Structure formats: C-alpha cells, structure tokens
Coordinates of N, CA and C in Angstrom, one line a residue:
X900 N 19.7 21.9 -64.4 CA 19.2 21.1 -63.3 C 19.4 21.8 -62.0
X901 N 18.4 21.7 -61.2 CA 18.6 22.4 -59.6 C 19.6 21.7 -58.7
X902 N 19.9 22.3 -57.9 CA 21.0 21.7 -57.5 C 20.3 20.5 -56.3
X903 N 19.2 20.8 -55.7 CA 18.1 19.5 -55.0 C 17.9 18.1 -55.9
X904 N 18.0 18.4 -57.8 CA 17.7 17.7 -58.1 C 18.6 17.1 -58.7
X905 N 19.6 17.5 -58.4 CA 21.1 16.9 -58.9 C 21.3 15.8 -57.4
X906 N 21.1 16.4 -56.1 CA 21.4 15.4 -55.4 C 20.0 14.2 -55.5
X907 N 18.8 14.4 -55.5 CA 18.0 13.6 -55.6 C 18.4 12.4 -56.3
X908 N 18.5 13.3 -58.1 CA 18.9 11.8 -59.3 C 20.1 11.5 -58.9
X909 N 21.0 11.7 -58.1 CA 22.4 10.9 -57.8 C 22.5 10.3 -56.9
X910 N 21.7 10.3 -55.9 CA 21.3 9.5 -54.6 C 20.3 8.5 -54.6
X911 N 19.4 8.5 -55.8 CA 18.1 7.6 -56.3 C 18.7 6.3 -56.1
X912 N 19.7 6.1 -56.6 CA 20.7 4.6 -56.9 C 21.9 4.4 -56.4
X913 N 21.9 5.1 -55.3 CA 23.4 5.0 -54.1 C 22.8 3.6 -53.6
X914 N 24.1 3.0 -52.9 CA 23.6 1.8 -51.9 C 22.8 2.4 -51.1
X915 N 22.9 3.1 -50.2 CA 21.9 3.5 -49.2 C 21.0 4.9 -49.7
X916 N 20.0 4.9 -50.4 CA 19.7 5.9 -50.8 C 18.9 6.8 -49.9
X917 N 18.2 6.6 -48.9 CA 17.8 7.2 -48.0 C 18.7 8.0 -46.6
X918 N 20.3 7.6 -46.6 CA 21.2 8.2 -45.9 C 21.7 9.3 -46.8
X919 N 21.7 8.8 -48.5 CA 22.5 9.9 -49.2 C 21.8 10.6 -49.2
X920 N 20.1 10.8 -49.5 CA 19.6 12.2 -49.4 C 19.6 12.7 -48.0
X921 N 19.4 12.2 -47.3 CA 19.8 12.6 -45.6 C 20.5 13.6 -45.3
X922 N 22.0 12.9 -46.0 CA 23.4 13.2 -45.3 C 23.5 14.4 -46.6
X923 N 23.3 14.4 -47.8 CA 24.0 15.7 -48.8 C 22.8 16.4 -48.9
X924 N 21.4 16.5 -48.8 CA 20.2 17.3 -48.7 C 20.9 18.6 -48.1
X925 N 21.9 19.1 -47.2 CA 22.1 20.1 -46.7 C 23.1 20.7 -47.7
X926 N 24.3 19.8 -48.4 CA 24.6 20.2 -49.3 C 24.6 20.8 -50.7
X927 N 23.1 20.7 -50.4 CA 22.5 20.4 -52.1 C 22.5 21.9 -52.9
X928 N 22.8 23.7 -52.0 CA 22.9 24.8 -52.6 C 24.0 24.5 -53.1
X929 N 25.1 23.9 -52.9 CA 26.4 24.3 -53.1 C 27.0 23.0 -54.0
X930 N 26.4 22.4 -54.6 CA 26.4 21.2 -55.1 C 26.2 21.5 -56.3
X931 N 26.8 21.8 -57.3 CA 26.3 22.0 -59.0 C 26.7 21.9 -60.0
X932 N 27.6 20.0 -59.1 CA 27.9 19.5 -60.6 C 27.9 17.7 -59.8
X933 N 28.3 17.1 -60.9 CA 28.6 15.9 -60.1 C 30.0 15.4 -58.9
X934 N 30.9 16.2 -59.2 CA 32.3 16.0 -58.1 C 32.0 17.2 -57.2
X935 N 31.0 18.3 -57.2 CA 30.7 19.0 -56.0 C 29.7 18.4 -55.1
X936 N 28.7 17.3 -55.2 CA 28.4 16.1 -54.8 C 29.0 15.3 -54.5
X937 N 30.1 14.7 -55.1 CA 31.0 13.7 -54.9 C 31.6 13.8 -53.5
X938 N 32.3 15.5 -54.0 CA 33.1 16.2 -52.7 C 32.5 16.1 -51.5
X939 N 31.4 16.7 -51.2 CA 30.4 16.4 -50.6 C 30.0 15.3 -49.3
X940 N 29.8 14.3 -50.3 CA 29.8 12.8 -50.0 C 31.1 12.6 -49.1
X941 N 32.4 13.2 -49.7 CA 33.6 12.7 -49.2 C 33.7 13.2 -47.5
X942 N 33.1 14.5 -47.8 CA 33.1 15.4 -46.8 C 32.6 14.4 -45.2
X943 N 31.1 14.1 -45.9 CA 30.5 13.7 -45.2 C 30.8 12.4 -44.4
X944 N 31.6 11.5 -45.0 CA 32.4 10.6 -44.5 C 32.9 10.9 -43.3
X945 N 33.8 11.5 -44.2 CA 35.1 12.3 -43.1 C 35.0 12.8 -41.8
X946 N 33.3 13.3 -41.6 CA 32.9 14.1 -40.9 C 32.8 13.1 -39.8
X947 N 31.8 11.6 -40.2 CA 31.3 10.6 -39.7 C 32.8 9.8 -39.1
X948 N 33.8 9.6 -39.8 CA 34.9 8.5 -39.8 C 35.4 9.8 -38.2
X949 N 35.5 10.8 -38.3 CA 36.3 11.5 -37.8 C 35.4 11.7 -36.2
X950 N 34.1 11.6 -36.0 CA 33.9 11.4 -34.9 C 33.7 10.3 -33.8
X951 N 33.6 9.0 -35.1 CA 33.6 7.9 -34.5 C 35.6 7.8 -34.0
X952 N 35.9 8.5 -34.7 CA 37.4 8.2 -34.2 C 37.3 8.8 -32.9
X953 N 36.7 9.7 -32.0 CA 36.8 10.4 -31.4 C 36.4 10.0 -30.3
X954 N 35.2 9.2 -30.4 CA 34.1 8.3 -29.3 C 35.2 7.1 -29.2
X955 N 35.9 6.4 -30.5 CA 36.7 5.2 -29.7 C 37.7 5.5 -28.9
X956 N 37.9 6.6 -29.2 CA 39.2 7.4 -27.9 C 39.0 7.4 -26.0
X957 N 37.4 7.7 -26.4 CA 37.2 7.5 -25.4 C 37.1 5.8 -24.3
X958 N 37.0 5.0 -25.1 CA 36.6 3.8 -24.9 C 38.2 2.9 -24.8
X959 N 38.9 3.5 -24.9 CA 40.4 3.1 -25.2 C 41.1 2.4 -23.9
X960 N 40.3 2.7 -22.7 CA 40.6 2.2 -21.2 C 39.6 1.7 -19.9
X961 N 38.8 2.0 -21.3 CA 36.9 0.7 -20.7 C 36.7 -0.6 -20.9
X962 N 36.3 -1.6 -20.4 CA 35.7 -2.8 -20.6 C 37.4 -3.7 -20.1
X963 N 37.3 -5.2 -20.8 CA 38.1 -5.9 -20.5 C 39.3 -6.0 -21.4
X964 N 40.2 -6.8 -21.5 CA 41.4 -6.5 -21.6 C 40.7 -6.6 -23.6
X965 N 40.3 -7.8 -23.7 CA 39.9 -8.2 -25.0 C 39.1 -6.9 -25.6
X966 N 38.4 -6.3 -24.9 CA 37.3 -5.2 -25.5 C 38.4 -4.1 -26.0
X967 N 39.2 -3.5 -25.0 CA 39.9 -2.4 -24.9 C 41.2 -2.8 -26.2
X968 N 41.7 -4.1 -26.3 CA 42.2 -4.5 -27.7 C 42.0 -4.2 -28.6
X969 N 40.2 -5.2 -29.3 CA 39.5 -4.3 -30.0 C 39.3 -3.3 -30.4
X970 N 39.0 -2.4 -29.1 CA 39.2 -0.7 -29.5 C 40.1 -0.4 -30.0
X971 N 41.2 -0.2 -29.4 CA 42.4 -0.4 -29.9 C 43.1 -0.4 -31.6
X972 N 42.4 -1.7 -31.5 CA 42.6 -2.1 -33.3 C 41.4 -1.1 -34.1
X973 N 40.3 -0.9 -33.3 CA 39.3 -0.1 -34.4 C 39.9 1.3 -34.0
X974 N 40.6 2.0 -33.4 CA 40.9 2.8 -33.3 C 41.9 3.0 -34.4
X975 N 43.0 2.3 -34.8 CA 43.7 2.4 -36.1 C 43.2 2.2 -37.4
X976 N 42.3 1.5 -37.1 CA 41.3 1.1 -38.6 C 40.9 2.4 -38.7
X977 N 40.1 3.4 -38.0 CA 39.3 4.3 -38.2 C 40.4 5.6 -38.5
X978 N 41.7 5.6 -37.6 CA 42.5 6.7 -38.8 C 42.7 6.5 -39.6
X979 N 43.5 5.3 -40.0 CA 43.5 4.9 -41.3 C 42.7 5.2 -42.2
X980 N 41.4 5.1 -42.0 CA 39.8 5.6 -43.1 C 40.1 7.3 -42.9
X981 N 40.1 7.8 -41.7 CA 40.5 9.4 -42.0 C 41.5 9.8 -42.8
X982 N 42.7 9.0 -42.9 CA 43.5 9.7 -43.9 C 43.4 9.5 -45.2
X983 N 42.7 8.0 -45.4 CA 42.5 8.0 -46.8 C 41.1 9.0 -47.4
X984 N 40.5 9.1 -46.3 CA 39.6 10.1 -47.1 C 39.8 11.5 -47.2
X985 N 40.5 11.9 -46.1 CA 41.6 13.2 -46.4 C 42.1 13.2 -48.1
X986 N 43.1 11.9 -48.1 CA 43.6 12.2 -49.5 C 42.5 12.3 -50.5
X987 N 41.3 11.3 -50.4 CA 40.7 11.7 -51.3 C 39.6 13.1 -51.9
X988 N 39.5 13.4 -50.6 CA 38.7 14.9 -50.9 C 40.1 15.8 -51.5
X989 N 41.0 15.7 -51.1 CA 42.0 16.8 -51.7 C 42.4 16.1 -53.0
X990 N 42.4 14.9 -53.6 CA 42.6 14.8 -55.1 C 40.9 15.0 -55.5
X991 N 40.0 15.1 -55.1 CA 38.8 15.3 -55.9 C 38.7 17.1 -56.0
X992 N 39.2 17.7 -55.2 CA 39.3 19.3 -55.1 C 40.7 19.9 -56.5
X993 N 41.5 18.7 -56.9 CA 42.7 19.2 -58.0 C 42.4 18.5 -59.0
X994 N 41.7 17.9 -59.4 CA 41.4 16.9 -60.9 C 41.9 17.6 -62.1
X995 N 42.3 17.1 -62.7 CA 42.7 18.0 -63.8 C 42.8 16.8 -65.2
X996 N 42.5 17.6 -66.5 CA 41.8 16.6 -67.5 C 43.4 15.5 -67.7
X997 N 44.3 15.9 -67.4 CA 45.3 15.0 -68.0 C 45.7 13.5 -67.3
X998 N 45.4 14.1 -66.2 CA 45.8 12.9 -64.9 C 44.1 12.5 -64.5
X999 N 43.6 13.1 -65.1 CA 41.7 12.4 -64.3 C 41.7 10.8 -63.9
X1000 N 42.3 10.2 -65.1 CA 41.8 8.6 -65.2 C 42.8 8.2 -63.8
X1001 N 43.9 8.7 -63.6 CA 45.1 8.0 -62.5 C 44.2 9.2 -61.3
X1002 N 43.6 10.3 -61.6 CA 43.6 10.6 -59.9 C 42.2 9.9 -59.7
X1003 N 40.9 9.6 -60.3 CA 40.3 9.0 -60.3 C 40.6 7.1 -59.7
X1004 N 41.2 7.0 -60.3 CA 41.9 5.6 -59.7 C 42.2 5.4 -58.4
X1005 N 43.1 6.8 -58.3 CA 43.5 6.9 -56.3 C 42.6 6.9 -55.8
X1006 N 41.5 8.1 -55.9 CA 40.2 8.3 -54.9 C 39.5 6.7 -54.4
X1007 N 39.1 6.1 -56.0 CA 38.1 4.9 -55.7 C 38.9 4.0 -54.7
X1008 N 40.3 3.0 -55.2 CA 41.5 3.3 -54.3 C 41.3 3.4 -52.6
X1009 N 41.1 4.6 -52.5 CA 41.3 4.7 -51.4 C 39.9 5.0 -50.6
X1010 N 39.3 5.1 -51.3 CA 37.5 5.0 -50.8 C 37.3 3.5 -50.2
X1011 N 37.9 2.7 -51.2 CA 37.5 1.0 -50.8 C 38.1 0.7 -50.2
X1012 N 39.3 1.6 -50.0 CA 40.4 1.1 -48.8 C 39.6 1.4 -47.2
X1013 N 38.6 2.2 -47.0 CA 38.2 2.9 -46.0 C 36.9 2.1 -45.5
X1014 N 36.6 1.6 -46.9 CA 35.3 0.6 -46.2 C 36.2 -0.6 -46.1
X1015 N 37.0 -0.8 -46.6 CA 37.5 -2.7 -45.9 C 38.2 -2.4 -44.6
X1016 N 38.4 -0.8 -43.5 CA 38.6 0.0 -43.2 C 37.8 -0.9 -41.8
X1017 N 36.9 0.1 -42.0 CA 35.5 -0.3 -41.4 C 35.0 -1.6 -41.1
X1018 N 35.0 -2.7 -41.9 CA 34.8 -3.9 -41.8 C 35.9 -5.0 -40.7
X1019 N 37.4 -4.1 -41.3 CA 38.4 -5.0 -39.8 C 37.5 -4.2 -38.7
X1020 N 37.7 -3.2 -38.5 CA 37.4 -2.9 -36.9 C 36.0 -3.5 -36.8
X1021 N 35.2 -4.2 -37.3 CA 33.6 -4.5 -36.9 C 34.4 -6.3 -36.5
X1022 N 35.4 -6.5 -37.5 CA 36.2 -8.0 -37.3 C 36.7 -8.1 -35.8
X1023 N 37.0 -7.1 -35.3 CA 37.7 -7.2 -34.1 C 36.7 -7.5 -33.0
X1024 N 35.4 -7.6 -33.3 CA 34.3 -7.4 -31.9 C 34.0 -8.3 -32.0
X1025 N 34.0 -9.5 -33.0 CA 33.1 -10.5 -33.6 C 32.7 -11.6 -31.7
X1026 N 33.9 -11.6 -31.6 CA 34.0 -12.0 -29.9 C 33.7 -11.8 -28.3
X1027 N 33.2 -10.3 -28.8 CA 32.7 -9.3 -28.1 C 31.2 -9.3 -27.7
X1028 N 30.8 -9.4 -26.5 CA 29.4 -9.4 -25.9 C 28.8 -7.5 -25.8
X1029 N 28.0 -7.0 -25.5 CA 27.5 -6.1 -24.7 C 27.5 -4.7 -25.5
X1030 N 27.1 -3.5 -24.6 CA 26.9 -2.6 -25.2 C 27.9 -1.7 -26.1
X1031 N 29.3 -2.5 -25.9 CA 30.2 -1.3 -26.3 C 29.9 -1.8 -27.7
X1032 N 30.2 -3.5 -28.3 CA 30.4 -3.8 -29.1 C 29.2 -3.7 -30.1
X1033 N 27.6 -3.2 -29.7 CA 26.5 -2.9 -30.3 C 26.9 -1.2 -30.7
X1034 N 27.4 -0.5 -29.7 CA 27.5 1.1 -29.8 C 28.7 1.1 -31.3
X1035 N 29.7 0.4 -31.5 CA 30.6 0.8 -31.8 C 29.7 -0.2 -33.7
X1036 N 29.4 -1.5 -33.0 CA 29.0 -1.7 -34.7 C 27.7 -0.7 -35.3
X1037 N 27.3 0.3 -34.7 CA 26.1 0.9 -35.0 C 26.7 2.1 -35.7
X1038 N 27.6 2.7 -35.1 CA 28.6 3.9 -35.1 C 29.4 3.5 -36.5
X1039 N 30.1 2.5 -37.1 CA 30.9 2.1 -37.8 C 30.2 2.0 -38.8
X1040 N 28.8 1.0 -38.6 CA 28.0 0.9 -39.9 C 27.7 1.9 -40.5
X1041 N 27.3 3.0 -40.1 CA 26.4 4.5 -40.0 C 28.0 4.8 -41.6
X1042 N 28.8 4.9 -40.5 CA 30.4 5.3 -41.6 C 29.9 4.5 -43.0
X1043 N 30.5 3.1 -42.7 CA 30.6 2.5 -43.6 C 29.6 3.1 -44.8
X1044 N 28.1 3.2 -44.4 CA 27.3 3.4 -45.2 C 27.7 4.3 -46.2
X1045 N 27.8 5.8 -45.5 CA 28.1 7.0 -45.8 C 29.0 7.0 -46.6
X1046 N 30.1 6.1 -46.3 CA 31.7 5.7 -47.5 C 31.2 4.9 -48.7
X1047 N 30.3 4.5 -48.5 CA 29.8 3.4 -49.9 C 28.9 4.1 -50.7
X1048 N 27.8 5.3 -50.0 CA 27.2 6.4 -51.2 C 28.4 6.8 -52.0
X1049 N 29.4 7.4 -51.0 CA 30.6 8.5 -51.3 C 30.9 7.7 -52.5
X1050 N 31.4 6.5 -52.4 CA 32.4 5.3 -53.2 C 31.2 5.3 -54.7
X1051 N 30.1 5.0 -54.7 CA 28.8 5.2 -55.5 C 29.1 6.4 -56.6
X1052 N 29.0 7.7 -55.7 CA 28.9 9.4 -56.0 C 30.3 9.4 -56.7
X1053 N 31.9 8.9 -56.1 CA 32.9 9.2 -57.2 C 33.0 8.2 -58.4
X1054 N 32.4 6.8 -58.1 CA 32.5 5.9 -59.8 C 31.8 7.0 -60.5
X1055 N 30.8 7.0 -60.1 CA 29.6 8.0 -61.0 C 30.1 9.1 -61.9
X1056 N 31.1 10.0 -61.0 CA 31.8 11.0 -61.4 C 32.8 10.3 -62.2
X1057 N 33.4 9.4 -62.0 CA 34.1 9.2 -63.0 C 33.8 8.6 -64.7
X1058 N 32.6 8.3 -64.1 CA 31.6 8.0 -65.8 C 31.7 9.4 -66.3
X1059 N 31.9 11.0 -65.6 CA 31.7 12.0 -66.8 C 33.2 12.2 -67.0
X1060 N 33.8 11.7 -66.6 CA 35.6 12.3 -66.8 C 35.7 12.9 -68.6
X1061 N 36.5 14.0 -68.1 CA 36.3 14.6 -69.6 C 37.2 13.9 -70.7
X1062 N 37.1 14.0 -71.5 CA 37.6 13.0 -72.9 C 39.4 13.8 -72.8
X1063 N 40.3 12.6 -72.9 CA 41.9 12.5 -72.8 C 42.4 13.5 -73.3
X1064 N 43.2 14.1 -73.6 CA 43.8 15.3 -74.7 C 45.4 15.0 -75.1
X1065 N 45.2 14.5 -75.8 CA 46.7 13.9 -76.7 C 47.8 14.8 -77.0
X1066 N 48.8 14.6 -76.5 CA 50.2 15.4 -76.7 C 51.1 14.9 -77.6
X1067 N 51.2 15.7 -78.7 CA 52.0 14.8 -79.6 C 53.8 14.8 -78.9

C-alpha cells in the first residue's frame, strides 16, 4: 500500500475525515504503517494543543476579570492536553509486543484525557459574550478535532497489536 493510500483508507472513517486528510496529507511519505500515522496524528495534535497554548498566553491580562479567569482555567486545561499528548507520542514511539495491550491503554487514556481536556476550557466561556470567547472556541475546537482523528488513528492501531507472547 502507498503511503497516500494508507492515510486516505485511515482517515475515510476518522470523526473528522476532511481535517484528517488535511492535517496528515503532509505526512503521508513518512507514514508506512498504521502507528507511523497514529504518531503522526499525535504529532499533529500536539502541534495544534501547543499553539493554542501560546495565543491563551497572550490573552491572560485582556478582557474582564471573568474573561481573564476563564483564560486562565483554559490555560491549564490546554497544558494539561500538552502533556498528555507528550506522553503519548513517546509511548507510541517504544511499543513493544509484551506491554502493547498496557501501553496501548495509556495512550487511549490519555488521548481522552486531552479531549475532556478541551471541553472544560470551552466549559469555562459558557458565560462569556464577544470575540475572545468565539476566537478561543474556534481555536480549541480545531484541537479537539484533531485529538479525536488522533484518538480514532490509535484505537485503530490498536486493532493490529501483535499477538501476546507467553513466558512460561
């Protein structure tokens, strides 16, 4: 299989299928297997979680006391999603056949940790009028999205986990 067509048929059936070929289409030479995909995906997250962290930095001493709160709080929501996807690109980079099913566990784990992640800090604006709190749910969704292919791309990968190897 080409490596274009490995991201195509794995993106066909992501939640957002039109972001996943979007966002790993660039990846797709270096992609040629399903967890170099996965990785990929994770990447891509990380990339998205990590600059929205960077725009709320900015916003950390704008608007009113309530707005700058909410920043605030989505500001820890959104490291928090950076670090969990940190850990998870680095257990998807050491998989190894004995521990697959437990490091497999962490990643998903901590994937879903990153989108319920995403959803408090969208929780925090619910009260929120104006442009910051449209910029920031626009910016967050974009993430979330991108975390839910990723979350998609590693179950997937964990459907080929190689068969157990018994130690007597």
């Amino acid at each position: 299989m080409k490596p274009q067509d490995l991201v195509q048929s794995s993106c066909i059936h992501a939640s957002y299928p039109d972001i996943c070929l979007r966002t790993l289409s660039s990846y797709s030479s270096a992609a040629n297997s399903p967890r170099d995909l996965a990785q990929a995906a994770v990447k891509v997250s990380l990339s998205q979680a990590r600059k929205v962290s960077d725009y709320l930095a900015t916003l950390r001493t704008t608007g009113s006391k309530r707005e700058q709160g909410a920043v605030h709080d989505c500001v820890d929501q959104v490291t928090d999603s950076v670090d969990e996807l940190r850990k998870t690109l680095a257990e998807l980079q050491h998989l190894k056949s004995g521990t697959w099913r437990w490091q497999m566990s962490n990643t998903e784990t901590w994937v879903s940790a990153a989108l319920t992640n995403d959803d408090t800090c969208l929780d925090g604006f619910k009260e929120i009028h104006g442009n910051v709190k449209a910029d920031v749910k626009r910016k967050i969704t974009h993430v979330a999205r991108v975390t839910s292919n990723a979350l998609y791309l590693i179950n997937r990968l964990d459907q080929t986990r190689p068969k157990a190897v018994s130690h007597p």
